[in-house]
């Protein structure tokens, strides 16, 4: 699919909504990996539990900022400009709230498991992550199918670009290379060129010099225990 719009038409006047589809791939992939990573931690291994817990918190932070940007910058505009789709926009808000509830359940088990590394709270955490993923996928599917076409129709390019900027601003600077790597991992060459093209020159140079290797090392360290599954 072209990055120029949700329908692939080369129209500079419309937001490039396909970039959100690429970002959503990260949340789909990581929400599937996280319960597997939790279950792969040996019983009582607090060191490994702490490492997985840190990755989980990074995931929650990224999803929080992604949804907060939508809540702040997309839904109000669509309520104003696409009033005939008000029920859809309201459903998006309700789905965000449902996802927040699943993450609250995740958080309740996360601290307990991180402190002990014990298998029983780990399994409860993994089950909470499984439930979170179900709610998340329902939301992402409907957002891509029904909301992104409305965004392409009703938001301007600067309004849309502000959404991505706001989400990035919420990430700590020392996490941005990892976030870029997470996006590029499953991106097509065209999609990769698009995201790298949006980065400042220094960001592209840092990615090529250190970021790519940093992300590869992080991925090996995190997913190594899953290789034998």
Coordinates of C-alpha atoms in Angstrom, one line a residue:
X1 CA 0.0 0.0 0.0
X2 CA 1.2 3.5 -0.8
X3 CA 2.0 5.8 2.1
X4 CA 0.3 8.7 0.5
X5 CA -3.2 8.0 1.8
X6 CA -5.4 5.2 3.3
X7 CA -6.4 4.4 -0.2
X8 CA -3.0 4.7 -1.9
X9 CA -3.9 7.7 -4.0
X10 CA -1.0 10.1 -4.5
X11 CA -2.7 13.2 -3.1
X12 CA -0.4 15.7 -1.3
X13 CA -3.5 17.4 0.2
X14 CA -4.6 14.4 2.2
X15 CA -3.0 13.0 5.4
X16 CA -0.7 10.0 5.0
X17 CA -2.8 7.8 7.2
X18 CA -1.0 4.6 6.3
X19 CA 1.8 5.5 8.6
X20 CA -0.6 4.7 11.5
X21 CA -1.2 1.2 10.1
X22 CA 2.6 0.7 10.3
X23 CA 2.7 1.9 13.9
X24 CA -0.2 -0.4 14.7
X25 CA 1.9 -3.3 13.5
X26 CA 4.3 -2.6 16.4
X27 CA 1.5 -2.8 19.0
X28 CA 0.1 -6.0 17.4
X29 CA 3.5 -7.7 17.4
X30 CA 4.5 -6.6 20.9
X31 CA 1.2 -7.4 22.5
X32 CA 1.6 -10.9 21.1
X33 CA 5.2 -11.2 22.3
X34 CA 4.8 -9.9 25.8
X35 CA 2.7 -12.7 27.4
X36 CA 5.1 -15.2 25.8
X37 CA 8.1 -13.3 27.3
X38 CA 6.5 -13.4 30.7
X39 CA 5.7 -17.1 30.5
X40 CA 9.3 -17.8 29.4
X41 CA 10.8 -16.3 32.6
X42 CA 12.1 -19.1 34.8
X43 CA 10.3 -19.4 38.2
X44 CA 11.9 -17.0 40.6
X45 CA 14.3 -15.3 38.1
X46 CA 13.9 -11.7 39.3
X47 CA 16.6 -10.4 37.1
X48 CA 14.9 -11.6 33.9
X49 CA 11.5 -10.6 35.3
X50 CA 12.8 -7.1 35.8
X51 CA 14.1 -6.9 32.2
X52 CA 10.7 -8.1 30.8
X53 CA 8.9 -5.8 33.1
X54 CA 10.9 -2.8 31.8
X55 CA 10.0 -3.8 28.2
X56 CA 6.3 -4.1 29.2
X57 CA 6.4 -0.6 30.8
X58 CA 7.9 0.8 27.6
X59 CA 5.1 -0.8 25.6
X60 CA 2.5 0.7 28.0
X61 CA 4.1 4.1 27.8
X62 CA 4.1 4.0 24.0
X63 CA 0.5 2.9 23.7
X64 CA -0.5 5.5 26.3
X65 CA 1.0 8.4 24.3
X66 CA -0.3 7.0 21.0
X67 CA -3.9 6.9 22.4
X68 CA -3.6 10.2 24.2
X69 CA -2.6 11.9 21.0
X70 CA -5.7 10.5 19.3
X71 CA -7.9 11.6 22.3
X72 CA -6.5 15.1 22.2
X73 CA -6.1 15.7 18.5
X74 CA -8.3 13.4 16.4
X75 CA -11.6 12.7 18.1
X76 CA -12.5 16.3 18.8
X77 CA -11.9 17.2 15.1
X78 CA -14.0 14.3 13.9
X79 CA -16.8 15.1 16.3
X80 CA -16.9 18.5 14.8
X81 CA -16.4 17.7 11.2
X82 CA -17.9 14.2 10.8
X83 CA -21.0 14.5 12.9
X84 CA -22.8 11.8 11.0
X85 CA -20.1 9.4 12.3
X86 CA -20.4 10.5 16.0
X87 CA -21.3 7.0 17.1
X88 CA -18.1 5.6 15.6
X89 CA -16.0 8.3 17.3
X90 CA -17.7 7.6 20.6
X91 CA -17.0 3.9 20.2
X92 CA -13.3 4.7 19.7
X93 CA -13.3 6.6 23.0
X94 CA -15.0 3.8 24.8
X95 CA -12.5 1.3 23.3
X96 CA -9.6 3.4 24.6
X97 CA -11.2 3.3 28.1
X98 CA -11.7 -0.5 27.8
X99 CA -8.0 -0.9 26.9
X100 CA -7.0 1.3 29.8
X101 CA -9.0 -1.1 32.1
X102 CA -7.1 -4.1 30.7
X103 CA -3.8 -2.2 31.3
X104 CA -4.9 -1.5 34.9
X105 CA -5.3 -5.2 35.4
X106 CA -1.8 -5.8 33.9
X107 CA -0.4 -3.2 36.2
X108 CA -1.8 -4.9 39.3
X109 CA 0.1 -8.1 38.5
X110 CA 3.2 -6.5 37.1
X111 CA 4.6 -5.1 40.3
X112 CA 4.0 -8.3 42.2
X113 CA 5.6 -10.5 39.6
X114 CA 8.5 -8.1 39.1
X115 CA 9.4 -8.3 42.8
X116 CA 9.3 -12.1 43.0
X117 CA 9.6 -13.5 39.5
X118 CA 7.3 -16.3 40.7
X119 CA 5.4 -18.3 38.2
X120 CA 1.9 -17.9 39.6
X121 CA 1.7 -14.1 39.5
X122 CA 3.6 -14.4 36.2
X123 CA 0.8 -16.5 34.7
X124 CA -1.8 -14.1 36.0
X125 CA 0.1 -11.3 34.4
X126 CA 0.3 -13.2 31.1
X127 CA -3.5 -13.9 31.2
X128 CA -4.1 -10.2 31.8
X129 CA -1.9 -9.4 28.8
X130 CA -3.9 -11.9 26.7
X131 CA -7.1 -10.1 27.6
X132 CA -5.5 -6.8 26.8
X133 CA -4.5 -8.0 23.4
X134 CA -8.0 -9.1 22.5
X135 CA -9.4 -5.6 23.4
X136 CA -6.5 -3.9 21.5
X137 CA -6.9 -5.9 18.3
X138 CA -10.6 -5.2 18.1
X139 CA -9.8 -1.5 18.4
X140 CA -7.0 -1.4 15.9
X141 CA -9.0 -3.3 13.3
X142 CA -12.0 -1.0 13.5
X143 CA -9.8 2.1 13.7
X144 CA -7.9 1.2 10.5
X145 CA -11.0 0.1 8.6
X146 CA -13.5 2.8 9.6
X147 CA -11.6 5.8 11.2
X148 CA -8.6 6.3 9.0
X149 CA -10.8 7.0 6.0
X150 CA -12.5 9.7 8.0
X151 CA -9.2 11.2 9.0
X152 CA -8.1 11.3 5.4
X153 CA -11.3 13.1 4.5
X154 CA -11.6 15.5 7.4
X155 CA -8.2 16.4 8.8
X156 CA -5.5 18.5 7.1
X157 CA -2.0 17.3 6.6
X158 CA -0.6 19.6 9.4
X159 CA -3.3 18.4 11.8
X160 CA -2.4 14.8 11.1
X161 CA 1.3 15.3 11.3
X162 CA 0.8 16.9 14.8
X163 CA -0.6 13.6 16.0
X164 CA 2.6 11.8 15.2
X165 CA 4.7 14.6 16.6
X166 CA 2.8 14.6 19.9
X167 CA 3.2 10.8 20.3
X168 CA 7.0 11.1 19.7
X169 CA 7.3 13.9 22.1
X170 CA 6.0 11.7 24.9
X171 CA 8.8 9.2 24.5
X172 CA 12.1 9.6 26.4
X173 CA 14.9 10.6 24.1
X174 CA 16.9 7.5 25.1
X175 CA 14.0 5.3 23.8
X176 CA 13.6 6.9 20.4
X177 CA 16.1 4.7 18.6
X178 CA 14.4 1.6 19.9
X179 CA 11.0 3.0 18.9
X180 CA 12.3 3.6 15.4
X181 CA 13.7 0.1 15.2
X182 CA 10.4 -1.3 16.4
X183 CA 8.6 0.5 13.5
X184 CA 11.2 -0.4 10.9
X185 CA 11.4 -4.1 11.9
X186 CA 8.4 -5.1 9.8
X187 CA 8.2 -2.1 7.5
X188 CA 8.5 -2.5 3.7
X189 CA 11.4 -0.7 2.0
X190 CA 9.0 2.1 0.9
X191 CA 7.6 2.4 4.5
X192 CA 11.1 2.5 5.9
X193 CA 12.1 5.2 3.6
X194 CA 9.1 7.2 4.6
X195 CA 9.7 7.0 8.3
X196 CA 13.4 7.6 8.0
X197 CA 12.7 10.6 5.7
X198 CA 10.6 12.2 8.5
X199 CA 13.5 12.0 10.9
X200 CA 16.0 14.9 11.1
X201 CA 19.4 14.3 9.5
X202 CA 21.1 13.7 12.8
X203 CA 18.5 11.1 13.6
X204 CA 19.1 9.2 10.4
X205 CA 22.8 9.3 10.9
X206 CA 22.5 8.0 14.5
X207 CA 20.2 5.2 13.3
X208 CA 22.7 4.1 10.7
X209 CA 25.7 4.5 13.0
X210 CA 24.4 3.0 16.3
X211 CA 20.6 2.7 16.4
X212 CA 20.3 -0.2 14.0
X213 CA 22.9 -2.3 16.0
X214 CA 21.4 -1.2 19.3
X215 CA 17.9 -2.3 18.3
X216 CA 19.2 -5.7 17.0
X217 CA 21.0 -6.3 20.3
X218 CA 17.9 -5.4 22.2
X219 CA 15.8 -7.7 20.2
X220 CA 18.2 -10.6 20.6
X221 CA 18.4 -10.0 24.4
X222 CA 14.6 -9.8 24.8
X223 CA 13.5 -12.6 22.5
X224 CA 16.3 -15.1 22.9
X225 CA 14.4 -17.2 25.4
X226 CA 11.6 -17.7 22.9
X227 CA 13.9 -19.3 20.3
X228 CA 13.4 -22.8 21.7
X229 CA 9.6 -22.6 21.8

